[in-house]
Amino acid sequence: MKFSKFVILMIIGLLLFSFLPVSIAAEQGSYKTKDEVVYTTLNPNGSQKEMYVVNSFQIKEKGDLEDYGDYKSVKNLTDLSELSLAKNKVSFTASTDTFFIKEILRRSHYHGILISLIS
């Protein structure tokens, strides 16, 4: 009798705890190197239309990574996984040895980059 009460209480306890939210910690990744190439798209008259950066990450540890910059939009060039752009932070999960991201710069940054490239 005592044993059956104990088993029933254990089952009830397990059922109650199974409904509690569980937070699964994502594995933090790291990268060895990050290469950045800046491209610009020009209008037919030679004026600047758009500027974007393609970042190449050489992954050391696969997992969640972050990149920072003032970007208008971002696109994953490696696979179909989603990227998250919030304020100045791009978050992504790298599952390959090399990971590529296309990041379109906000228009306000064009002139500073061009001046530093010309100087």
PDB file of C-alpha atoms in Angstrom:
ATOM      1  CA  MET A   1       0.000   0.000   0.000  1.00  0.00           C
ATOM      2  CA  LYS A   2       2.781   2.430   0.937  1.00  0.00           C
ATOM      3  CA  PHE A   3       4.666   1.531  -2.213  1.00  0.00           C
ATOM      4  CA  SER A   4       1.675   2.241  -4.502  1.00  0.00           C
ATOM      5  CA  LYS A   5       1.056   5.638  -2.825  1.00  0.00           C
ATOM      6  CA  PHE A   6       4.721   6.487  -3.308  1.00  0.00           C
ATOM      7  CA  VAL A   7       4.597   5.500  -7.009  1.00  0.00           C
ATOM      8  CA  ILE A   8       1.404   7.506  -7.558  1.00  0.00           C
ATOM      9  CA  LEU A   9       2.928  10.591  -5.887  1.00  0.00           C
ATOM     10  CA  MET A  10       6.086  10.236  -7.994  1.00  0.00           C
ATOM     11  CA  ILE A  11       4.053  10.024 -11.209  1.00  0.00           C
ATOM     12  CA  ILE A  12       1.999  13.095 -10.231  1.00  0.00           C
ATOM     13  CA  GLY A  13       5.202  14.979  -9.391  1.00  0.00           C
ATOM     14  CA  LEU A  14       6.817  14.058 -12.710  1.00  0.00           C
ATOM     15  CA  LEU A  15       3.712  15.135 -14.608  1.00  0.00           C
ATOM     16  CA  LEU A  16       3.642  18.493 -12.835  1.00  0.00           C
ATOM     17  CA  PHE A  17       7.338  19.175 -13.532  1.00  0.00           C
ATOM     18  CA  SER A  18       7.020  18.143 -17.173  1.00  0.00           C
ATOM     19  CA  PHE A  19       4.813  21.195 -17.838  1.00  0.00           C
ATOM     20  CA  LEU A  20       7.381  23.702 -16.578  1.00  0.00           C
ATOM     21  CA  PRO A  21       9.167  25.647 -19.336  1.00  0.00           C
ATOM     22  CA  VAL A  22      12.655  24.411 -20.040  1.00  0.00           C
ATOM     23  CA  SER A  23      15.310  26.716 -21.438  1.00  0.00           C
ATOM     24  CA  ILE A  24      17.807  25.003 -23.679  1.00  0.00           C
ATOM     25  CA  ALA A  25      21.129  26.811 -23.845  1.00  0.00           C
ATOM     26  CA  ALA A  26      22.477  27.105 -27.360  1.00  0.00           C
ATOM     27  CA  GLU A  27      26.082  26.212 -27.904  1.00  0.00           C
ATOM     28  CA  GLN A  28      28.294  29.274 -28.289  1.00  0.00           C
ATOM     29  CA  GLY A  29      30.470  29.167 -31.393  1.00  0.00           C
ATOM     30  CA  SER A  30      33.687  30.953 -32.302  1.00  0.00           C
ATOM     31  CA  TYR A  31      35.599  31.834 -35.437  1.00  0.00           C
ATOM     32  CA  LYS A  32      39.312  31.903 -36.336  1.00  0.00           C
ATOM     33  CA  THR A  33      39.216  34.735 -38.873  1.00  0.00           C
ATOM     34  CA  LYS A  34      36.763  37.124 -40.432  1.00  0.00           C
ATOM     35  CA  ASP A  35      37.393  38.527 -43.916  1.00  0.00           C
ATOM     36  CA  GLU A  36      35.362  41.508 -45.093  1.00  0.00           C
ATOM     37  CA  VAL A  37      34.985  42.694 -48.698  1.00  0.00           C
ATOM     38  CA  VAL A  38      33.135  45.944 -49.487  1.00  0.00           C
ATOM     39  CA  TYR A  39      31.206  46.218 -52.765  1.00  0.00           C
ATOM     40  CA  THR A  40      29.316  49.110 -54.290  1.00  0.00           C
ATOM     41  CA  THR A  41      26.613  49.187 -56.952  1.00  0.00           C
ATOM     42  CA  LEU A  42      26.612  52.215 -59.257  1.00  0.00           C
ATOM     43  CA  ASN A  43      23.872  53.894 -61.248  1.00  0.00           C
ATOM     44  CA  PRO A  44      24.403  54.309 -65.034  1.00  0.00           C
ATOM     45  CA  ASN A  45      25.670  57.876 -64.461  1.00  0.00           C
ATOM     46  CA  GLY A  46      28.338  56.654 -62.005  1.00  0.00           C
ATOM     47  CA  SER A  47      26.616  57.800 -58.801  1.00  0.00           C
ATOM     48  CA  GLN A  48      26.510  55.348 -55.961  1.00  0.00           C
ATOM     49  CA  LYS A  49      23.337  53.277 -55.629  1.00  0.00           C
ATOM     50  CA  GLU A  50      24.116  50.827 -52.824  1.00  0.00           C
ATOM     51  CA  MET A  51      27.030  49.601 -50.731  1.00  0.00           C
ATOM     52  CA  TYR A  52      27.254  46.196 -49.112  1.00  0.00           C
ATOM     53  CA  VAL A  53      29.733  43.999 -47.279  1.00  0.00           C
ATOM     54  CA  VAL A  54      30.294  40.265 -47.683  1.00  0.00           C
ATOM     55  CA  ASN A  55      31.764  38.738 -44.538  1.00  0.00           C
ATOM     56  CA  SER A  56      33.484  35.362 -44.583  1.00  0.00           C
ATOM     57  CA  PHE A  57      33.912  33.643 -41.217  1.00  0.00           C
ATOM     58  CA  GLN A  58      36.358  30.755 -40.838  1.00  0.00           C
ATOM     59  CA  ILE A  59      34.579  28.790 -38.114  1.00  0.00           C
ATOM     60  CA  LYS A  60      36.585  27.392 -35.211  1.00  0.00           C
ATOM     61  CA  GLU A  61      33.676  26.103 -33.069  1.00  0.00           C
ATOM     62  CA  LYS A  62      30.263  25.602 -34.715  1.00  0.00           C
ATOM     63  CA  GLY A  63      27.360  27.258 -32.901  1.00  0.00           C
ATOM     64  CA  ASP A  64      25.801  30.677 -32.269  1.00  0.00           C
ATOM     65  CA  LEU A  65      27.808  33.718 -33.374  1.00  0.00           C
ATOM     66  CA  GLU A  66      27.294  37.484 -33.537  1.00  0.00           C
ATOM     67  CA  ASP A  67      28.533  40.257 -35.809  1.00  0.00           C
ATOM     68  CA  TYR A  68      28.122  43.995 -35.260  1.00  0.00           C
ATOM     69  CA  GLY A  69      27.553  46.862 -37.673  1.00  0.00           C
ATOM     70  CA  ASP A  70      25.001  49.422 -38.813  1.00  0.00           C
ATOM     71  CA  TYR A  71      23.250  47.402 -41.510  1.00  0.00           C
ATOM     72  CA  LYS A  72      19.950  47.953 -43.291  1.00  0.00           C
ATOM     73  CA  SER A  73      19.487  44.247 -44.074  1.00  0.00           C
ATOM     74  CA  VAL A  74      21.384  40.958 -43.993  1.00  0.00           C
ATOM     75  CA  LYS A  75      21.317  37.787 -46.094  1.00  0.00           C
ATOM     76  CA  ASN A  76      22.729  34.338 -45.426  1.00  0.00           C
ATOM     77  CA  LEU A  77      24.867  33.255 -48.410  1.00  0.00           C
ATOM     78  CA  THR A  78      25.838  29.855 -46.951  1.00  0.00           C
ATOM     79  CA  ASP A  79      22.617  27.955 -46.294  1.00  0.00           C
ATOM     80  CA  LEU A  80      18.898  28.470 -45.693  1.00  0.00           C
ATOM     81  CA  SER A  81      19.106  29.169 -41.950  1.00  0.00           C
ATOM     82  CA  GLU A  82      17.696  32.468 -40.714  1.00  0.00           C
ATOM     83  CA  LEU A  83      19.760  35.438 -39.566  1.00  0.00           C
ATOM     84  CA  SER A  84      18.584  37.831 -36.885  1.00  0.00           C
ATOM     85  CA  LEU A  85      19.208  41.577 -37.254  1.00  0.00           C
ATOM     86  CA  ALA A  86      18.384  43.601 -34.132  1.00  0.00           C
ATOM     87  CA  LYS A  87      19.716  47.148 -33.788  1.00  0.00           C
ATOM     88  CA  ASN A  88      23.416  46.785 -34.654  1.00  0.00           C
ATOM     89  CA  LYS A  89      23.759  43.049 -33.977  1.00  0.00           C
ATOM     90  CA  VAL A  90      23.538  40.186 -36.472  1.00  0.00           C
ATOM     91  CA  SER A  91      23.010  36.777 -34.841  1.00  0.00           C
ATOM     92  CA  PHE A  92      23.411  33.489 -36.675  1.00  0.00           C
ATOM     93  CA  THR A  93      24.175  29.805 -36.160  1.00  0.00           C
ATOM     94  CA  ALA A  94      27.198  28.508 -38.043  1.00  0.00           C
ATOM     95  CA  SER A  95      27.054  24.826 -38.949  1.00  0.00           C
ATOM     96  CA  THR A  96      29.768  24.753 -41.623  1.00  0.00           C
ATOM     97  CA  ASP A  97      33.520  25.440 -41.688  1.00  0.00           C
ATOM     98  CA  THR A  98      33.065  28.694 -43.636  1.00  0.00           C
ATOM     99  CA  PHE A  99      30.053  30.996 -43.252  1.00  0.00           C
ATOM    100  CA  PHE A 100      29.179  33.908 -45.587  1.00  0.00           C
ATOM    101  CA  ILE A 101      26.872  36.859 -44.872  1.00  0.00           C
ATOM    102  CA  LYS A 102      25.875  39.739 -47.163  1.00  0.00           C
ATOM    103  CA  GLU A 103      25.188  42.901 -45.143  1.00  0.00           C
ATOM    104  CA  ILE A 104      23.726  45.994 -46.835  1.00  0.00           C
ATOM    105  CA  LEU A 105      25.014  49.202 -45.266  1.00  0.00           C
ATOM    106  CA  ARG A 106      22.790  52.105 -44.334  1.00  0.00           C
ATOM    107  CA  ARG A 107      23.176  54.997 -46.786  1.00  0.00           C
ATOM    108  CA  SER A 108      24.535  57.391 -44.121  1.00  0.00           C
ATOM    109  CA  HIS A 109      27.826  55.419 -43.939  1.00  0.00           C
ATOM    110  CA  TYR A 110      28.754  55.560 -47.631  1.00  0.00           C
ATOM    111  CA  HIS A 111      30.677  58.844 -47.610  1.00  0.00           C
ATOM    112  CA  GLY A 112      32.885  57.991 -44.629  1.00  0.00           C
ATOM    113  CA  ILE A 113      33.931  54.723 -46.224  1.00  0.00           C
ATOM    114  CA  LEU A 114      34.656  56.307 -49.582  1.00  0.00           C
ATOM    115  CA  ILE A 115      36.736  59.078 -48.027  1.00  0.00           C
ATOM    116  CA  SER A 116      38.804  56.558 -46.054  1.00  0.00           C
ATOM    117  CA  LEU A 117      39.331  54.443 -49.195  1.00  0.00           C
ATOM    118  CA  ILE A 118      40.457  57.433 -51.263  1.00  0.00           C
ATOM    119  CA  SER A 119      42.824  58.856 -48.598  1.00  0.00           C
TER     120      SER A 119
END
